[in-house]
Amino acid sequence: MILTNVVAAANAKLEGGIAVDGLGNVYVTGSSMGSGSASDYATVKYNSSGAQQWVARYNGPANGEDVAYAITRDSAGNIYVTGSSLGLGTGLDFATIKYNSSGVQQWTKRYNGPANGEDIAYAITVDSAGNVYVTGSSSGGGSRLDYATVKYSSSGTQLWVARYNGPGNIDDISYAITVDCSGNVYVTGSSMGSGTGLDYATIKYNSSGTQQWASRYNGPGGVDDIAYSLALDCCENVYVTGSSFGWGTGLDYATIKYDSSGLQQWAARYNGPASIDDIAYALAIDMSGNIYVTGSSLGSGTGLDYATIKYDPSGSQQWVSRYNGPANSDDFAYSLAVDISGGVYVTGGSTGSGTALDYATVKYDPSGAQTWASRYNGPANGDDQANALAIDGSGNVYVTGTSLGSGTGFDYATIKYNSGGTQQWASRYNGPGNNDDVARIFDLRRNTRIAFASLNATWLF
């Protein structure tokens, strides 16, 4: 059974801003202010008790802005991160790094697109042979931003690059990636259409990087549609979710199923109670082929709420569960996981009562009833935003994100909860610059490369 839900893909290859291994060690990545080096990649390992084991930092050749957006782990315990890094005269480049289990850097590979401009990797995955795949946006020659997907061998040799320039010849950004057991690669994101605004664009490549199909989705509103998350089932059906303009309903959730040939099987849309501003950020599939999505949805007098939906394999909605935090204001769910018993976990940021944004992690039972909700308010009583979530085989839950510290600016804050939602530990990381340490993917609310968002969740099995 392939179970994936990424930036993005959650199977044994553990994608997102957080990963957990079989011993309960936790790995997080993001950006961290250096001492005289602007922001650097910072990847941190904690043991099962939350004690920091190592920190691996990367400062690119230009000593400028370096931001890690995604992390994954292979079966041998190696850790891979990717993101964007300022090059010498090349603008931002993809920068992908392999660390061994002790945090020692094995290799670093950079990709500079044909326009020598802005290249940003948003998602990463590995296959069973240790090949590494990254995807994101890359400046093209005359086409502005294109999808760019790169495959590396386990030793870091670049094997191929596949680029996609949509029919609008502008602004194509890939946000999510996964790979199947045959080495086929799937990516999704947003792509400018010809007179249709941004559309979902989902692409399958074979193991050699040759495009097999590209399927586009233009919602009923005929304007911007952006896919953020991607999953495969055991039959290599492909599922994507994101936001799509409806006809008179503003942004809606839109979840699409394609068969293995790229033919659309169904599209399930969700328009929340306020009939505007509904954006799905994360997707997961359970062992029975049910599909789960979560994100933010404008309520009736409640601001934005978490809205989590279960669909059966035919796309019929089974339930919708909403979470409105204590301040009755904006709540954003960014990450999702499903356990082997059908329990559903979501996390994100939720406005507290006098505490600004807090982490809010919610568990639902298989029928969609809320089992527990656990909140975290950091030491500065300011903004705390969870962006990624993982669960282990014992039902423990791990979340990470960014949290305002007391005199330290924003720090990484990583938390473990037991299966009942009781906090076991909270570990914080404050980098050498004493400011702006953000465990993250990218900002989905503003669709820019700054704090407070995630595409991914992970499930350890």
PDB file of C-alpha atoms in Angstrom, residues 86-304:
ATOM      1  CA  LEU A  86      21.485  32.565  -2.859  1.00  0.00           C
ATOM      2  CA  GLY A  87      24.258  31.816  -5.326  1.00  0.00           C
ATOM      3  CA  LEU A  88      27.153  33.901  -6.563  1.00  0.00           C
ATOM      4  CA  GLY A  89      25.685  35.735  -9.539  1.00  0.00           C
ATOM      5  CA  THR A  90      22.978  33.108 -10.038  1.00  0.00           C
ATOM      6  CA  GLY A  91      20.170  34.475  -7.891  1.00  0.00           C
ATOM      7  CA  LEU A  92      18.334  31.926  -5.775  1.00  0.00           C
ATOM      8  CA  ASP A  93      19.131  28.298  -6.627  1.00  0.00           C
ATOM      9  CA  PHE A  94      17.746  24.939  -5.545  1.00  0.00           C
ATOM     10  CA  ALA A  95      20.099  23.624  -2.851  1.00  0.00           C
ATOM     11  CA  THR A  96      19.671  19.985  -1.817  1.00  0.00           C
ATOM     12  CA  ILE A  97      21.741  18.454   0.982  1.00  0.00           C
ATOM     13  CA  LYS A  98      22.264  14.911   2.258  1.00  0.00           C
ATOM     14  CA  TYR A  99      23.284  14.328   5.873  1.00  0.00           C
ATOM     15  CA  ASN A 100      24.098  10.998   7.480  1.00  0.00           C
ATOM     16  CA  SER A 101      22.360   9.918  10.672  1.00  0.00           C
ATOM     17  CA  SER A 102      24.949  11.804  12.735  1.00  0.00           C
ATOM     18  CA  GLY A 103      24.255  15.079  10.935  1.00  0.00           C
ATOM     19  CA  VAL A 104      27.470  15.043   8.892  1.00  0.00           C
ATOM     20  CA  GLN A 105      26.985  16.564   5.440  1.00  0.00           C
ATOM     21  CA  GLN A 106      27.525  13.992   2.677  1.00  0.00           C
ATOM     22  CA  TRP A 107      26.909  16.209  -0.331  1.00  0.00           C
ATOM     23  CA  THR A 108      25.303  19.448  -1.471  1.00  0.00           C
ATOM     24  CA  LYS A 109      23.881  19.862  -4.961  1.00  0.00           C
ATOM     25  CA  ARG A 110      22.705  23.130  -6.462  1.00  0.00           C
ATOM     26  CA  TYR A 111      20.481  23.737  -9.483  1.00  0.00           C
ATOM     27  CA  ASN A 112      20.512  27.037 -11.363  1.00  0.00           C
ATOM     28  CA  GLY A 113      17.809  27.273 -14.034  1.00  0.00           C
ATOM     29  CA  PRO A 114      18.315  28.518 -17.599  1.00  0.00           C
ATOM     30  CA  ALA A 115      17.481  32.152 -16.831  1.00  0.00           C
ATOM     31  CA  ASN A 116      20.064  32.377 -14.051  1.00  0.00           C
ATOM     32  CA  GLY A 117      17.308  33.827 -11.874  1.00  0.00           C
ATOM     33  CA  GLU A 118      15.056  32.721  -9.035  1.00  0.00           C
ATOM     34  CA  ASP A 119      14.929  28.943  -8.471  1.00  0.00           C
ATOM     35  CA  ILE A 120      13.125  27.678  -5.354  1.00  0.00           C
ATOM     36  CA  ALA A 121      12.655  24.012  -4.389  1.00  0.00           C
ATOM     37  CA  TYR A 122       9.548  23.400  -2.290  1.00  0.00           C
ATOM     38  CA  ALA A 123       9.313  19.605  -1.989  1.00  0.00           C
ATOM     39  CA  ILE A 124      11.528  16.530  -1.765  1.00  0.00           C
ATOM     40  CA  THR A 125      11.169  12.748  -1.749  1.00  0.00           C
ATOM     41  CA  VAL A 126      13.408   9.665  -1.997  1.00  0.00           C
ATOM     42  CA  ASP A 127      12.789   6.244  -3.528  1.00  0.00           C
ATOM     43  CA  SER A 128      13.752   2.794  -2.245  1.00  0.00           C
ATOM     44  CA  ALA A 129      17.088   2.938  -4.118  1.00  0.00           C
ATOM     45  CA  GLY A 130      18.055   6.196  -2.451  1.00  0.00           C
ATOM     46  CA  ASN A 131      17.464   8.390  -5.481  1.00  0.00           C
ATOM     47  CA  VAL A 132      16.407  11.906  -4.502  1.00  0.00           C
ATOM     48  CA  TYR A 133      13.757  14.027  -6.220  1.00  0.00           C
ATOM     49  CA  VAL A 134      13.071  17.717  -5.717  1.00  0.00           C
ATOM     50  CA  THR A 135      10.583  20.057  -7.337  1.00  0.00           C
ATOM     51  CA  GLY A 136       9.714  23.736  -7.294  1.00  0.00           C
ATOM     52  CA  SER A 137       9.739  26.834  -9.460  1.00  0.00           C
ATOM     53  CA  SER A 138      12.563  27.953 -11.713  1.00  0.00           C
ATOM     54  CA  SER A 139      13.105  31.000 -13.888  1.00  0.00           C
ATOM     55  CA  GLY A 140      12.914  29.990 -17.534  1.00  0.00           C
ATOM     56  CA  GLY A 141      14.289  31.669 -20.604  1.00  0.00           C
ATOM     57  CA  GLY A 142      11.371  33.846 -21.712  1.00  0.00           C
ATOM     58  CA  SER A 143       8.808  31.879 -19.708  1.00  0.00           C
ATOM     59  CA  ARG A 144       9.312  33.465 -16.293  1.00  0.00           C
ATOM     60  CA  LEU A 145       8.639  30.682 -13.753  1.00  0.00           C
ATOM     61  CA  ASP A 146       8.391  27.015 -14.800  1.00  0.00           C
ATOM     62  CA  TYR A 147       8.021  23.778 -12.877  1.00  0.00           C
ATOM     63  CA  ALA A 148      11.473  22.246 -12.427  1.00  0.00           C
ATOM     64  CA  THR A 149      11.891  18.679 -11.161  1.00  0.00           C
ATOM     65  CA  VAL A 150      15.366  17.251 -10.576  1.00  0.00           C
ATOM     66  CA  LYS A 151      16.471  13.661  -9.888  1.00  0.00           C
ATOM     67  CA  TYR A 152      19.753  12.893  -8.128  1.00  0.00           C
ATOM     68  CA  SER A 153      21.378   9.528  -7.473  1.00  0.00           C
ATOM     69  CA  SER A 154      22.117   8.458  -3.904  1.00  0.00           C
ATOM     70  CA  SER A 155      25.630   9.860  -4.362  1.00  0.00           C
ATOM     71  CA  GLY A 156      24.283  13.234  -5.504  1.00  0.00           C
ATOM     72  CA  THR A 157      24.845  12.889  -9.250  1.00  0.00           C
ATOM     73  CA  GLN A 158      22.208  14.801 -11.222  1.00  0.00           C
ATOM     74  CA  LEU A 159      20.393  12.249 -13.398  1.00  0.00           C
ATOM     75  CA  TRP A 160      17.839  14.453 -15.113  1.00  0.00           C
ATOM     76  CA  VAL A 161      15.923  17.714 -15.028  1.00  0.00           C
ATOM     77  CA  ALA A 162      12.323  17.936 -16.268  1.00  0.00           C
ATOM     78  CA  ARG A 163      10.779  21.361 -16.821  1.00  0.00           C
ATOM     79  CA  TYR A 164       7.156  22.307 -17.513  1.00  0.00           C
ATOM     80  CA  ASN A 165       6.029  25.581 -19.055  1.00  0.00           C
ATOM     81  CA  GLY A 166       2.230  25.849 -19.092  1.00  0.00           C
ATOM     82  CA  PRO A 167       0.098  27.272 -21.896  1.00  0.00           C
ATOM     83  CA  GLY A 168       0.170  30.767 -20.393  1.00  0.00           C
ATOM     84  CA  ASN A 169       3.976  30.830 -20.694  1.00  0.00           C
ATOM     85  CA  ILE A 170       4.284  32.374 -17.229  1.00  0.00           C
ATOM     86  CA  ASP A 171       4.130  31.607 -13.500  1.00  0.00           C
ATOM     87  CA  ASP A 172       4.167  27.806 -13.162  1.00  0.00           C
ATOM     88  CA  ILE A 173       5.029  26.719  -9.605  1.00  0.00           C
ATOM     89  CA  SER A 174       5.260  23.106  -8.415  1.00  0.00           C
ATOM     90  CA  TYR A 175       4.527  22.609  -4.715  1.00  0.00           C
ATOM     91  CA  ALA A 176       4.295  18.841  -4.164  1.00  0.00           C
ATOM     92  CA  ILE A 177       6.034  15.653  -5.275  1.00  0.00           C
ATOM     93  CA  THR A 178       5.870  11.911  -4.763  1.00  0.00           C
ATOM     94  CA  VAL A 179       7.288   8.799  -6.427  1.00  0.00           C
ATOM     95  CA  ASP A 180       5.696   5.369  -6.922  1.00  0.00           C
ATOM     96  CA  CYS A 181       7.221   1.908  -6.580  1.00  0.00           C
ATOM     97  CA  SER A 182       8.198   1.870 -10.270  1.00  0.00           C
ATOM     98  CA  GLY A 183      10.086   5.136 -10.033  1.00  0.00           C
ATOM     99  CA  ASN A 184       7.447   7.243 -11.748  1.00  0.00           C
ATOM    100  CA  VAL A 185       7.381  10.791 -10.407  1.00  0.00           C
ATOM    101  CA  TYR A 186       4.302  12.964  -9.824  1.00  0.00           C
ATOM    102  CA  VAL A 187       4.223  16.707  -9.188  1.00  0.00           C
ATOM    103  CA  THR A 188       1.455  19.252  -8.799  1.00  0.00           C
ATOM    104  CA  GLY A 189       1.020  22.973  -8.272  1.00  0.00           C
ATOM    105  CA  SER A 190      -0.306  25.994 -10.124  1.00  0.00           C
ATOM    106  CA  SER A 191       0.193  26.870 -13.783  1.00  0.00           C
ATOM    107  CA  MET A 192      -1.001  29.826 -15.832  1.00  0.00           C
ATOM    108  CA  GLY A 193      -3.534  28.778 -18.422  1.00  0.00           C
ATOM    109  CA  SER A 194      -4.520  30.397 -21.670  1.00  0.00           C
ATOM    110  CA  GLY A 195      -7.274  32.756 -20.546  1.00  0.00           C
ATOM    111  CA  THR A 196      -8.103  30.670 -17.462  1.00  0.00           C
ATOM    112  CA  GLY A 197      -5.851  32.244 -14.848  1.00  0.00           C
ATOM    113  CA  LEU A 198      -3.909  29.789 -12.712  1.00  0.00           C
ATOM    114  CA  ASP A 199      -4.965  26.141 -13.002  1.00  0.00           C
ATOM    115  CA  TYR A 200      -4.018  22.986 -11.143  1.00  0.00           C
ATOM    116  CA  ALA A 201      -1.361  21.238 -13.236  1.00  0.00           C
ATOM    117  CA  THR A 202      -0.477  17.658 -12.282  1.00  0.00           C
ATOM    118  CA  ILE A 203       2.275  15.844 -14.174  1.00  0.00           C
ATOM    119  CA  LYS A 204       3.583  12.283 -14.307  1.00  0.00           C
ATOM    120  CA  TYR A 205       7.158  11.548 -15.399  1.00  0.00           C
ATOM    121  CA  ASN A 206       8.631   8.094 -15.908  1.00  0.00           C
ATOM    122  CA  SER A 207      11.814   7.036 -14.132  1.00  0.00           C
ATOM    123  CA  SER A 208      13.885   8.624 -16.910  1.00  0.00           C
ATOM    124  CA  GLY A 209      12.189  12.001 -16.536  1.00  0.00           C
ATOM    125  CA  THR A 210      10.067  11.744 -19.688  1.00  0.00           C
ATOM    126  CA  GLN A 211       6.639  13.348 -19.284  1.00  0.00           C
ATOM    127  CA  GLN A 212       3.858  10.753 -19.482  1.00  0.00           C
ATOM    128  CA  TRP A 213       0.911  13.078 -19.040  1.00  0.00           C
ATOM    129  CA  ALA A 214      -0.100  16.501 -17.773  1.00  0.00           C
ATOM    130  CA  SER A 215      -3.627  17.016 -16.438  1.00  0.00           C
ATOM    131  CA  ARG A 216      -5.012  20.474 -15.761  1.00  0.00           C
ATOM    132  CA  TYR A 217      -8.016  21.575 -13.713  1.00  0.00           C
ATOM    133  CA  ASN A 218      -9.764  24.904 -14.267  1.00  0.00           C
ATOM    134  CA  GLY A 219     -12.498  25.472 -11.688  1.00  0.00           C
ATOM    135  CA  PRO A 220     -15.971  26.829 -12.405  1.00  0.00           C
ATOM    136  CA  GLY A 221     -14.930  30.399 -11.587  1.00  0.00           C
ATOM    137  CA  GLY A 222     -12.513  30.328 -14.496  1.00  0.00           C
ATOM    138  CA  VAL A 223      -9.713  32.059 -12.607  1.00  0.00           C
ATOM    139  CA  ASP A 224      -7.021  31.127 -10.101  1.00  0.00           C
ATOM    140  CA  ASP A 225      -6.840  27.473  -8.983  1.00  0.00           C
ATOM    141  CA  ILE A 226      -3.804  26.380  -6.944  1.00  0.00           C
ATOM    142  CA  ALA A 227      -2.995  22.774  -5.941  1.00  0.00           C
ATOM    143  CA  TYR A 228      -0.928  22.426  -2.784  1.00  0.00           C
ATOM    144  CA  SER A 229      -0.920  18.713  -1.936  1.00  0.00           C
ATOM    145  CA  LEU A 230      -0.623  15.381  -3.735  1.00  0.00           C
ATOM    146  CA  ALA A 231      -1.129  11.702  -2.898  1.00  0.00           C
ATOM    147  CA  LEU A 232      -1.157   8.268  -4.564  1.00  0.00           C
ATOM    148  CA  ASP A 233      -3.147   5.177  -3.665  1.00  0.00           C
ATOM    149  CA  CYS A 234      -2.151   1.537  -4.180  1.00  0.00           C
ATOM    150  CA  CYS A 235      -3.501   1.552  -7.762  1.00  0.00           C
ATOM    151  CA  GLU A 236      -1.502   4.660  -8.687  1.00  0.00           C
ATOM    152  CA  ASN A 237      -4.570   6.834  -8.761  1.00  0.00           C
ATOM    153  CA  VAL A 238      -3.522  10.415  -8.097  1.00  0.00           C
ATOM    154  CA  TYR A 239      -5.257  12.832  -5.725  1.00  0.00           C
ATOM    155  CA  VAL A 240      -4.630  16.561  -5.454  1.00  0.00           C
ATOM    156  CA  THR A 241      -6.195  19.293  -3.369  1.00  0.00           C
ATOM    157  CA  GLY A 242      -5.972  23.042  -3.000  1.00  0.00           C
ATOM    158  CA  SER A 243      -8.034  26.157  -3.600  1.00  0.00           C
ATOM    159  CA  SER A 244     -10.248  26.876  -6.598  1.00  0.00           C
ATOM    160  CA  PHE A 245     -12.507  29.780  -7.488  1.00  0.00           C
ATOM    161  CA  GLY A 246     -16.146  28.787  -7.606  1.00  0.00           C
ATOM    162  CA  TRP A 247     -19.011  30.429  -9.417  1.00  0.00           C
ATOM    163  CA  GLY A 248     -20.150  33.056  -6.914  1.00  0.00           C
ATOM    164  CA  THR A 249     -18.555  31.233  -3.971  1.00  0.00           C
ATOM    165  CA  GLY A 250     -15.072  32.727  -3.898  1.00  0.00           C
ATOM    166  CA  LEU A 251     -12.338  30.232  -3.092  1.00  0.00           C
ATOM    167  CA  ASP A 252     -13.442  26.655  -2.403  1.00  0.00           C
ATOM    168  CA  TYR A 253     -11.620  23.466  -1.518  1.00  0.00           C
ATOM    169  CA  ALA A 254     -11.237  21.408  -4.695  1.00  0.00           C
ATOM    170  CA  THR A 255     -10.058  17.797  -4.475  1.00  0.00           C
ATOM    171  CA  ILE A 256      -9.461  15.879  -7.708  1.00  0.00           C
ATOM    172  CA  LYS A 257      -8.908  12.191  -8.459  1.00  0.00           C
ATOM    173  CA  TYR A 258      -7.055  11.115 -11.605  1.00  0.00           C
ATOM    174  CA  ASP A 259      -6.545   7.535 -12.739  1.00  0.00           C
ATOM    175  CA  SER A 260      -3.082   6.202 -13.545  1.00  0.00           C
ATOM    176  CA  SER A 261      -3.430   7.541 -17.099  1.00  0.00           C
ATOM    177  CA  GLY A 262      -4.156  11.063 -15.889  1.00  0.00           C
ATOM    178  CA  LEU A 263      -7.887  10.997 -16.673  1.00  0.00           C
ATOM    179  CA  GLN A 264     -10.023  12.899 -14.161  1.00  0.00           C
ATOM    180  CA  GLN A 265     -12.351  10.554 -12.268  1.00  0.00           C
ATOM    181  CA  TRP A 266     -14.081  13.074 -10.025  1.00  0.00           C
ATOM    182  CA  ALA A 267     -13.813  16.530  -8.498  1.00  0.00           C
ATOM    183  CA  ALA A 268     -15.164  17.182  -4.988  1.00  0.00           C
ATOM    184  CA  ARG A 269     -15.636  20.805  -3.958  1.00  0.00           C
ATOM    185  CA  TYR A 270     -16.339  22.320  -0.538  1.00  0.00           C
ATOM    186  CA  ASN A 271     -17.868  25.752  -0.038  1.00  0.00           C
ATOM    187  CA  GLY A 272     -17.918  26.705   3.647  1.00  0.00           C
ATOM    188  CA  PRO A 273     -20.724  28.426   5.549  1.00  0.00           C
ATOM    189  CA  ALA A 274     -19.598  31.949   4.618  1.00  0.00           C
ATOM    190  CA  SER A 275     -19.395  31.030   0.926  1.00  0.00           C
ATOM    191  CA  ILE A 276     -15.912  32.529   0.518  1.00  0.00           C
ATOM    192  CA  ASP A 277     -12.256  31.908   1.382  1.00  0.00           C
ATOM    193  CA  ASP A 278     -11.982  28.122   1.699  1.00  0.00           C
ATOM    194  CA  ILE A 279      -8.444  26.859   1.040  1.00  0.00           C
ATOM    195  CA  ALA A 280      -7.298  23.235   1.425  1.00  0.00           C
ATOM    196  CA  TYR A 281      -3.607  22.827   2.213  1.00  0.00           C
ATOM    197  CA  ALA A 282      -3.083  19.135   3.023  1.00  0.00           C
ATOM    198  CA  LEU A 283      -4.324  15.720   1.932  1.00  0.00           C
ATOM    199  CA  ALA A 284      -3.972  12.123   3.145  1.00  0.00           C
ATOM    200  CA  ILE A 285      -5.326   8.684   2.203  1.00  0.00           C
ATOM    201  CA  ASP A 286      -6.069   5.800   4.583  1.00  0.00           C
ATOM    202  CA  MET A 287      -5.678   2.077   3.955  1.00  0.00           C
ATOM    203  CA  SER A 288      -9.270   1.801   2.719  1.00  0.00           C
ATOM    204  CA  GLY A 289      -8.777   4.498   0.115  1.00  0.00           C
ATOM    205  CA  ASN A 290     -10.683   7.217   1.958  1.00  0.00           C
ATOM    206  CA  ILE A 291      -9.393  10.725   1.341  1.00  0.00           C
ATOM    207  CA  TYR A 292      -8.939  13.436   3.975  1.00  0.00           C
ATOM    208  CA  VAL A 293      -8.260  17.116   3.392  1.00  0.00           C
ATOM    209  CA  THR A 294      -7.815  20.044   5.723  1.00  0.00           C
ATOM    210  CA  GLY A 295      -7.251  23.784   5.544  1.00  0.00           C
ATOM    211  CA  SER A 296      -8.940  27.033   6.481  1.00  0.00           C
ATOM    212  CA  SER A 297     -12.558  27.958   5.813  1.00  0.00           C
ATOM    213  CA  LEU A 298     -14.427  31.144   6.634  1.00  0.00           C
ATOM    214  CA  GLY A 299     -17.168  30.479   9.143  1.00  0.00           C
ATOM    215  CA  SER A 300     -20.366  32.329   9.900  1.00  0.00           C
ATOM    216  CA  GLY A 301     -19.203  34.912  12.439  1.00  0.00           C
ATOM    217  CA  THR A 302     -16.210  32.811  13.515  1.00  0.00           C
ATOM    218  CA  GLY A 303     -13.478  34.053  11.212  1.00  0.00           C
ATOM    219  CA  LEU A 304     -11.438  31.374   9.480  1.00  0.00           C
TER     220      LEU A 304
END
